[in-house]
XYZ file of C-alpha atoms in Angstrom:
466
model
C -23.396 6.486 -14.867
C -20.384 8.767 -15.533
C -18.332 8.497 -18.665
C -15.235 9.578 -17.159
C -12.248 7.508 -18.755
C -10.099 5.709 -16.013
C -6.636 4.570 -15.935
C -5.799 0.984 -15.186
C -2.690 -0.071 -13.426
C -1.625 -3.820 -13.453
C 1.077 -5.309 -11.617
C 3.278 -6.287 -14.484
C 4.389 -9.622 -12.807
C 1.129 -11.320 -12.267
C -1.312 -8.929 -14.532
C -3.730 -8.353 -11.508
C -5.253 -4.995 -11.189
C -3.554 -2.626 -8.539
C -5.766 0.304 -9.150
C -8.048 2.168 -11.143
C -7.514 6.230 -11.612
C -9.963 8.720 -12.793
C -8.250 10.748 -16.052
C -8.249 14.352 -16.353
C -9.991 16.224 -19.356
C -8.439 18.966 -21.398
C -10.290 21.566 -19.121
C -8.890 20.257 -15.940
C -5.376 20.025 -17.471
C -5.453 23.461 -18.409
C -6.768 24.769 -15.640
C -3.826 23.074 -13.834
C -1.649 25.162 -16.187
C -3.307 28.009 -15.598
C -2.779 27.524 -11.560
C 0.997 26.994 -12.370
C 0.881 30.027 -14.631
C -0.475 32.445 -12.404
C 1.811 31.347 -9.502
C 4.901 31.965 -11.506
C 3.343 35.315 -12.540
C 2.925 36.820 -9.160
C 6.398 37.423 -8.050
C 5.562 38.469 -4.784
C 4.280 35.334 -3.790
C 7.649 33.194 -4.988
C 8.692 31.034 -2.673
C 12.082 32.192 -1.162
C 14.900 29.981 -0.662
C 15.167 29.256 2.793
C 11.143 28.237 2.490
C 12.157 25.748 0.071
C 15.270 24.547 1.923
C 13.091 23.768 4.753
C 10.090 22.003 3.113
C 12.566 19.597 1.251
C 14.575 18.961 4.384
C 11.000 17.937 5.637
C 10.263 15.869 2.783
C 13.506 13.842 3.346
C 12.366 13.024 6.828
C 8.786 11.968 5.984
C 10.454 9.611 3.058
C 12.903 7.950 5.645
C 9.753 6.669 7.619
C 8.247 5.548 4.641
C 11.073 3.523 3.036
C 9.411 0.154 3.210
C 5.978 1.534 1.929
C 7.417 3.309 -1.146
C 9.775 0.388 -2.158
C 6.578 -2.020 -2.272
C 4.658 0.456 -4.373
C 7.677 1.230 -6.975
C 8.153 -2.799 -6.956
C 4.723 -3.973 -7.324
C 3.618 -1.235 -10.094
C 7.004 -1.175 -12.111
C 8.343 -4.844 -11.564
C 11.814 -3.879 -10.591
C 12.775 -6.257 -7.849
C 12.460 -5.500 -4.253
C 15.846 -5.081 -3.455
C 16.559 -2.610 -6.529
C 13.558 -0.562 -5.530
C 14.854 -0.385 -2.090
C 17.897 0.912 -3.574
C 16.017 3.225 -5.756
C 14.039 4.765 -2.843
C 16.939 5.570 -0.797
C 18.670 7.397 -3.735
C 15.589 9.542 -4.079
C 15.803 10.559 -0.790
C 19.391 11.583 -1.440
C 18.299 13.385 -4.562
C 15.979 15.375 -2.642
C 18.919 16.236 -0.141
C 21.191 17.189 -3.513
C 18.282 19.645 -4.717
C 17.951 21.291 -1.325
C 21.732 21.807 -1.081
C 22.158 22.884 -4.641
C 19.900 25.761 -3.997
C 22.606 27.909 -2.530
C 24.669 27.132 -5.503
C 21.961 28.956 -7.639
C 24.207 32.167 -8.319
C 25.605 34.607 -10.628
C 28.850 36.128 -11.189
C 30.174 39.872 -11.443
C 30.720 41.024 -15.060
C 33.933 43.254 -15.007
C 33.356 47.077 -16.062
C 35.670 49.743 -16.686
C 37.313 47.762 -19.403
C 36.782 50.232 -21.977
C 36.498 54.148 -21.932
C 32.336 53.595 -22.797
C 31.950 50.933 -19.587
C 33.652 53.302 -16.893
C 31.409 54.125 -14.072
C 29.423 51.068 -13.979
C 29.155 47.817 -11.805
C 27.321 44.701 -13.458
C 26.464 41.345 -11.968
C 24.301 38.500 -13.174
C 21.634 36.769 -10.689
C 19.569 33.379 -11.666
C 15.950 33.227 -11.391
C 13.324 30.488 -12.015
C 12.770 29.955 -15.670
C 8.954 29.509 -15.378
C 6.545 26.656 -15.392
C 8.109 23.177 -16.138
C 5.949 20.652 -17.577
C 7.663 16.944 -16.889
C 6.823 13.749 -18.803
C 8.174 10.824 -17.019
C 8.668 6.968 -17.704
C 8.159 4.128 -16.079
C 11.505 2.319 -15.248
C 12.288 4.519 -12.537
C 8.833 5.255 -10.848
C 10.083 7.498 -8.113
C 13.649 8.468 -8.670
C 12.649 9.950 -12.250
C 9.804 11.646 -10.295
C 12.543 13.261 -8.276
C 14.425 14.467 -10.766
C 11.860 15.873 -12.552
C 9.606 17.846 -9.678
C 12.018 18.368 -6.930
C 14.520 19.937 -9.101
C 11.726 22.337 -10.893
C 10.609 23.284 -7.198
C 14.030 23.771 -5.735
C 14.843 26.351 -8.457
C 11.585 28.123 -7.782
C 9.546 26.990 -10.612
C 5.868 25.590 -10.460
C 6.027 21.922 -12.150
C 3.056 19.827 -13.778
C 4.197 16.312 -13.816
C 2.570 13.291 -16.017
C 3.766 10.138 -14.707
C 4.100 6.951 -16.739
C 0.653 5.498 -17.516
C 2.171 2.318 -16.256
C 3.431 3.407 -13.096
C 1.803 6.648 -11.795
C 1.367 5.087 -7.858
C 4.691 6.465 -6.707
C 4.235 9.565 -8.316
C 0.756 10.162 -6.090
C 2.606 8.751 -2.931
C 5.638 10.993 -3.628
C 2.985 14.066 -3.772
C 1.214 13.377 -0.710
C 4.539 13.627 0.952
C 5.389 17.088 -0.554
C 1.817 18.402 0.660
C 2.632 16.850 4.049
C 6.022 18.629 4.099
C 4.182 21.818 3.456
C 4.499 22.275 -0.248
C 2.198 25.301 -1.376
C -1.095 23.857 -3.423
C -0.144 24.377 -6.856
C 3.401 24.064 -7.027
C 3.781 20.658 -7.785
C 0.955 19.042 -9.825
C -0.065 15.725 -11.201
C -1.862 15.268 -14.476
C -3.333 11.560 -15.454
C -4.293 12.246 -18.934
C -4.159 11.001 -22.784
C -1.127 11.981 -24.866
C -2.940 14.231 -27.058
C -4.012 16.607 -23.912
C -0.540 16.194 -22.456
C 0.859 17.315 -26.151
C -1.325 20.504 -25.756
C -0.084 21.044 -22.173
C 3.440 21.002 -23.191
C 3.158 23.242 -26.372
C 1.354 25.779 -24.724
C 3.507 29.260 -24.593
C 2.653 29.461 -20.930
C 5.224 26.515 -20.461
C 8.819 27.561 -20.116
C 10.474 24.013 -19.892
C 9.673 20.582 -20.858
C 11.532 17.539 -19.205
C 10.935 14.516 -21.268
C 12.176 10.971 -20.179
C 10.834 8.411 -22.983
C 10.921 7.065 -26.395
C 12.996 9.273 -29.025
C 10.313 9.193 -31.404
C 7.873 11.145 -28.985
C 10.609 13.172 -27.528
C 11.764 14.822 -31.002
C 8.066 15.212 -32.036
C 7.094 16.994 -28.612
C 10.261 19.304 -29.253
C 9.170 20.444 -32.954
C 5.988 21.515 -31.533
C 6.881 23.547 -28.375
C 6.201 26.898 -28.528
C 8.863 29.636 -29.348
C 11.587 30.153 -26.394
C 10.570 26.820 -24.524
C 13.436 25.134 -23.460
C 13.683 21.313 -22.892
C 15.518 18.243 -21.896
C 15.097 15.375 -23.645
C 16.068 11.795 -22.330
C 16.032 8.899 -24.682
C 17.612 5.717 -25.040
C 20.815 4.254 -26.010
C 22.455 0.848 -26.955
C 25.455 1.168 -24.407
C 28.485 -0.186 -26.212
C 31.514 -1.799 -24.421
C 34.918 -2.347 -25.513
C 36.637 -5.022 -23.683
C 40.626 -5.763 -24.433
C 42.396 -8.522 -24.182
C 44.138 -7.289 -20.949
C 40.942 -6.428 -19.195
C 40.479 -7.898 -15.695
C 37.842 -10.606 -16.432
C 37.044 -11.506 -12.689
C 36.094 -8.270 -11.842
C 34.528 -7.374 -15.037
C 31.830 -10.059 -15.183
C 29.605 -9.338 -12.041
C 29.630 -5.561 -13.587
C 28.524 -6.521 -17.002
C 26.135 -9.127 -15.830
C 24.540 -6.411 -13.349
C 24.646 -3.793 -16.100
C 22.539 -5.995 -18.576
C 20.402 -7.696 -16.655
C 19.553 -5.133 -13.889
C 15.143 -4.279 -13.900
C 15.325 -6.773 -16.952
C 17.346 -4.712 -19.136
C 14.851 -2.042 -19.050
C 17.182 0.862 -18.200
C 18.277 3.439 -20.947
C 22.104 2.392 -20.593
C 21.611 -0.759 -19.919
C 24.727 -2.782 -21.245
C 23.692 -4.075 -24.310
C 26.798 -4.624 -27.018
C 29.871 -5.815 -25.634
C 32.467 -5.884 -28.274
C 35.333 -8.153 -26.724
C 38.898 -8.889 -28.180
C 38.953 -12.025 -29.924
C 41.477 -13.788 -27.851
C 39.004 -13.841 -24.627
C 35.542 -13.078 -26.247
C 34.432 -16.658 -26.313
C 35.277 -17.021 -22.399
C 33.579 -13.398 -21.564
C 30.329 -14.574 -23.216
C 30.269 -17.785 -21.497
C 31.086 -15.969 -17.969
C 28.376 -13.387 -18.424
C 25.886 -15.923 -19.667
C 26.768 -18.392 -16.450
C 26.232 -15.281 -14.052
C 22.876 -14.763 -16.057
C 21.543 -18.337 -15.482
C 22.112 -18.054 -11.804
C 20.002 -15.105 -11.486
C 16.350 -15.527 -10.140
C 13.850 -14.481 -12.366
C 10.365 -13.901 -10.951
C 7.826 -11.819 -8.706
C 9.527 -8.590 -7.893
C 8.238 -8.459 -4.119
C 9.904 -11.667 -3.521
C 13.156 -10.392 -1.818
C 15.167 -13.321 -3.496
C 14.206 -12.141 -7.096
C 17.245 -10.387 -8.825
C 15.458 -10.046 -12.416
C 11.878 -9.316 -12.554
C 8.967 -9.134 -15.439
C 9.183 -6.462 -18.396
C 6.747 -3.480 -17.873
C 3.866 -5.051 -20.136
C 3.339 -8.653 -22.067
C 3.705 -6.987 -25.301
C 7.292 -6.054 -24.470
C 7.995 -9.797 -23.625
C 6.555 -10.649 -27.227
C 8.834 -8.057 -28.968
C 11.921 -8.936 -27.274
C 11.272 -12.679 -28.021
C 10.634 -11.600 -31.864
C 13.952 -9.715 -31.930
C 15.947 -12.739 -30.464
C 14.515 -15.409 -32.356
C 15.265 -13.021 -35.412
C 19.013 -12.844 -34.151
C 19.170 -16.586 -34.046
C 17.561 -17.393 -37.231
C 20.033 -15.330 -38.861
C 23.058 -16.776 -37.264
C 23.328 -15.852 -33.887
C 23.995 -18.226 -31.136
C 21.952 -18.125 -27.803
C 24.740 -18.866 -25.315
C 22.148 -18.679 -22.348
C 18.595 -17.715 -22.361
C 16.661 -17.016 -25.698
C 13.219 -18.191 -24.540
C 10.412 -16.679 -22.501
C 9.684 -17.953 -19.232
C 5.961 -16.685 -19.129
C 3.715 -14.160 -20.690
C 5.478 -11.423 -18.407
C 9.061 -12.465 -17.884
C 11.964 -13.395 -20.520
C 15.256 -15.125 -19.372
C 18.623 -13.287 -19.068
C 20.177 -13.972 -22.368
C 23.423 -13.500 -24.049
C 23.956 -13.606 -27.814
C 26.895 -14.418 -29.795
C 28.057 -12.126 -32.833
C 24.497 -11.327 -34.092
C 24.575 -9.587 -37.550
C 24.746 -6.155 -37.232
C 21.776 -5.354 -39.314
C 19.621 -7.308 -36.645
C 17.400 -5.415 -34.569
C 19.419 -6.579 -31.322
C 22.216 -4.842 -33.032
C 20.646 -1.793 -34.642
C 18.288 -0.684 -31.639
C 17.582 -0.312 -28.107
C 16.887 -3.946 -26.792
C 15.137 -2.662 -23.282
C 15.104 -6.233 -22.295
C 17.443 -8.791 -20.573
C 19.593 -9.402 -23.694
C 23.270 -8.670 -23.848
C 24.968 -9.095 -27.366
C 28.916 -10.029 -27.191
C 30.918 -9.477 -30.691
C 34.720 -10.596 -30.963
C 36.995 -8.185 -32.567
C 40.370 -8.012 -33.634
C 40.802 -4.303 -34.315
C 39.652 -1.881 -31.418
C 39.459 0.911 -33.762
C 36.808 -0.917 -36.108
C 35.007 -2.034 -32.907
C 34.786 1.726 -31.852
C 33.501 2.404 -35.485
C 30.774 -0.219 -35.108
C 30.022 1.098 -31.591
C 29.745 4.530 -32.909
C 27.499 3.713 -36.307
C 24.456 3.718 -34.424
C 22.714 7.129 -34.069
C 22.201 6.460 -30.289
C 24.850 7.826 -28.026
C 24.535 7.783 -24.462
C 26.852 6.156 -21.951
C 29.717 3.564 -22.966
C 32.221 1.753 -21.365
C 35.685 0.625 -21.757
C 37.456 -2.303 -19.886
C 41.564 -2.308 -19.968
C 44.390 -2.164 -17.292
C 46.235 0.033 -20.086
C 45.673 3.590 -19.365
C 46.924 4.713 -23.192
C 43.909 2.280 -24.454
C 41.606 3.474 -22.130
C 42.276 7.277 -22.687
C 42.224 6.776 -26.595
C 38.870 4.533 -26.378
C 37.457 7.280 -24.102
C 38.291 9.956 -26.609
C 37.033 7.879 -29.707
C 33.912 6.616 -28.362
C 30.902 8.795 -29.349
C 29.022 9.035 -25.825
C 28.452 11.891 -23.350
C 29.791 9.597 -20.563
C 32.483 6.947 -21.049
C 33.045 4.296 -17.750
C 36.593 2.985 -17.584
C 36.705 -0.750 -15.782
C 32.762 -0.102 -15.012
C 29.300 -1.027 -16.688
C 27.595 1.365 -18.762
C 24.651 1.891 -16.337
C 26.654 3.430 -13.409
C 24.902 6.578 -12.481
C 24.816 8.805 -9.394
C 22.338 11.773 -9.109
C 24.928 14.491 -8.730
C 26.715 13.757 -11.937
C 25.570 15.098 -15.541
C 23.370 12.664 -17.352
C 21.865 12.622 -20.834
C 22.207 11.491 -24.244
C 23.740 13.219 -27.465
C 22.553 12.828 -31.128
C 19.455 10.628 -31.483
C 19.616 10.019 -27.960
C 18.611 13.234 -26.364
C 19.487 16.720 -25.854
C 20.155 18.624 -22.377
C 21.348 17.410 -19.146
C 20.143 15.632 -16.289
C 21.572 14.982 -12.810
C 19.753 17.162 -10.229
C 22.449 20.306 -10.156
C 22.510 20.163 -13.778
C 18.732 20.271 -14.369
C 18.321 22.810 -11.505
C 20.442 25.091 -13.367
C 18.756 24.697 -16.548
C 15.573 25.299 -15.002
C 17.044 29.091 -14.194
C 18.155 31.642 -16.291
C 20.660 34.633 -15.613
C 19.534 37.982 -15.435
C 22.038 40.831 -15.648
C 21.915 44.204 -13.770
C 24.208 46.892 -14.761
C 24.362 50.080 -12.044
C 25.486 53.275 -13.343
C 26.960 55.581 -10.914
C 29.362 58.495 -10.887
C 30.782 57.041 -7.426
C 31.864 54.013 -9.086
């Protein structure tokens, strides 16, 4: 009888076992690393740009024929509703397209010579080359699209990549690797590992790894960064608390659908979900009531049901945590305008909390659940100060019809991106994306990741003819 450990994958809505996958031991993982490292060391067998482009174009075509299959896999294992999972799949296909097109933009530049007597008779230019082996550790909330961002970017940049999908949602990753294989990606260039965290740590901290792409908790990300081998570059994407500032002149009717979608999309399990909404006191109660009314209308349930708008949390333990945080806030003076209760072991009601204390967990930490907190303010400067007081700074938003107020707020909010008259969870895959301070470092976004996964090499040619 085998003593090999297995990973059990459960449907987050009904907790049924979907699949059981064998886990890899340390030797198997290190063999994968040696394979990737050997590929990178053998420069004669690097994949030329035109081959990478052709393969990624084939990947797109194969994915277009599997949209329904990929959608159901992502929805079943990750709990994101069918309609949103389908959007994720179409985004993923476009992400492959963006990466294939970006290959031709991985260029260097000419460096001027002859500006001093010592530099006469020379011509210089830079080229970009792959950084080396990439190790990617992924998260559950976008089980296909995050894998695209963490593997296709590396492959497109010319790097061998080893990816560890989230332990709750590895099936989309397996499906995608089969597509890569069908499209002609040579063996060893993109590998998947299913292993425990200690072995994964041994992988990413090995000196043969040149780049770590990590999406997940701040605690784990910063810990891994502290253990990286000298010279290993990293991009860390953690969470945020996504503050929104709403001035009294904001267009409420246009704003409400955006805030409700931004707060309750994927049951709030998005690193830039709308969480803290600071609203001018003259309209605050009205705005809170309208977000609550929108939340109450949303259909919560089975993600495979095409009518479902809000699915389950990833595990029952997360429902318990959200319930505890909301109960704590209500016991200490917050009002649950809507929701505030679990629906089942796996689902929680879309919830709007009125003015929870700033020392409650819902105000201090990333909720990662379907909960929006609304705080009235009289002084916008003070609201911005409170928004900036947390250690997490990722994406933020401001709603106003006044251009000067918008620009002033954009400048004063501590964030890597500020949306004007849109929710904090807006993203397209070609824009820069990432947190600052405790929320992460380095940039995501397909073109930006690809550039970070390459490095410049300078060539200086000396000639009497120059």
